[in-house]
Amino acid sequence: MPIQNVKGTHDIIGAEADVYENIENLLKHIATVFAFKQVRPPVLEHSEVFVRGVGESSDVVRKEMYTFEDKGGRSLTLRPEFTAGIIRLMVQNKILSNNELPYKAFYLGPVFRYERPQLGRYRQFNQFGVESVGHDSPVNDLEVIVLAYVILQSLGLENVTIKINTLGDEESRDNYRGALKEYFASHLEKMCPDCHSRYELNPLRILDCKVPEDQEIVKGAPKMSNFLSTASKERFAFMLKSLDELQIPYEVDEGLVRGLDYYSETVFEFHYTSKTGNNYGAIGAGGHYDKLVKELGGPDLPGVGFSFGIERLVSVLSDDGLVNIEEDEGVAFYVMPLGIKSQVEALNIANVIRMLGYATDMCFDDVKLSSMFKRAEKKHARYAIILGENEINNNEVIIKDLSTQQQTTIPMDILEDRCIDLMSQEHQCDCGCEHDGDEHEHHHDGECCCGHHHK
Ligand code: AMP
């Protein structure tokens, strides 16, 4: 049997890769408009970054990390999320002391989690997200939520529910953990083994347990809102009031605790149900953090961020019919060498045209002209360039318009000019406007009256 891809990974090919790229470009563009700067931390980090950053009580660190010892005996981990690595990057590069704060960064790339693969859940998947670090104003948290909301709107996703909650400050959470310990102590016997270790490490994690019997017990647990400090209560009330003012709809969900340990104060998730009623759960999530920067050796500064799973975005967009799989635009030119001897010259000609910026391919097989035309058709080529030994000897080429079937023989030295002429005719239309190419498309609001492709 041929070698298969690793369980939980997936191949992204051709038109689907274009879909990913279009979505990613839109996300990057919006983050840039919000004045976030791109950062690219490495995929590999010292395991400590995540153990200290994400926290030992999280499932991600306890069960899901791809951790190994390298040949130098270092414990390394393929990033299971971006935030901790980005804070490491900011601290190490003194970004937080050399810039006006908050420092606003966005990221995109693969992350790795050893989870049970199922629909929408991979072991290697892609995340796009932002971190805004170094400013404690709740307005800073709000800006990040607004950005996520604008992204979802721009993608055309209508059925998004923003779930929001507060985990309070450290004092609030200490009090709450105490109350949870007291409550769960008498139920622990009946609960799953994972909840036993959650009880010891961080009883807040029990609220996230997916075992149905445990969920029943969780329903009776004390609520965070009863343990909030005055400052945390006021901060959360401000957040909700401001979201109302900004007309961003939300649902307060007191059960929302998030799976990563660094969060405090406001946390949120974006849930999605497609038009056909498929519930995709969380397509993105994030929140505020207070101790992470200090934990990773930096100054005592807070931050806020979110991340979207690109695979989930692609799934919901496809389900809702919002994915534009662009028709294969094909190549502008297809070069046909007649006979093996003409192939290198054909490659040379193809390269000359490519340097003009027109997509060009060539035939690598010594086959009959008729099958070369079939291949040109499959490639959706506009023009064929035919090159036999005669043409080479005479320093000529034949250009054939594959839609009109007209062909002309031209001297090689005017080939570039002819290609430019032909392609600019493609861009001309009889609507009378003076716009060209892409500009022309914009002028016509994406649709051109002449039926030409203006790419
Ligand atoms: P998290 O870092 O756990 O908050 O996850 C952020 C987002 O990444 C989620 O809302 C999902 O969209 C996506 N995500 C998380 N885990 C997976 C996975 N195993 N496969 C695909 N997407 C995921």
Coordinates of N, CA and C in Angstrom, one line a residue, residues 143 253 294 314 328 365 415 436:
E143 N -11.7 46.3 21.2 CA -11.3 46.4 19.8 C -11.0 45.0 19.2
D253 N -22.6 33.6 28.6 CA -22.7 32.1 28.9 C -21.8 31.9 30.1
K294 N 4.2 37.9 32.2 CA 5.1 37.8 33.3 C 5.6 36.4 33.4
V314 N -13.5 27.4 6.6 CA -13.8 26.9 5.2 C -15.0 26.0 5.2
D328 N -11.2 27.4 -13.1 CA -9.8 27.4 -13.5 C -9.6 28.4 -14.7
D365 N 5.7 16.4 -24.1 CA 5.7 15.2 -24.8 C 5.9 15.4 -26.3
L415 N 7.9 38.6 -31.0 CA 7.0 37.8 -30.2 C 6.5 38.5 -28.9
D436 N -8.5 49.6 -17.3 CA -7.8 48.5 -17.9 C -7.7 47.4 -16.8

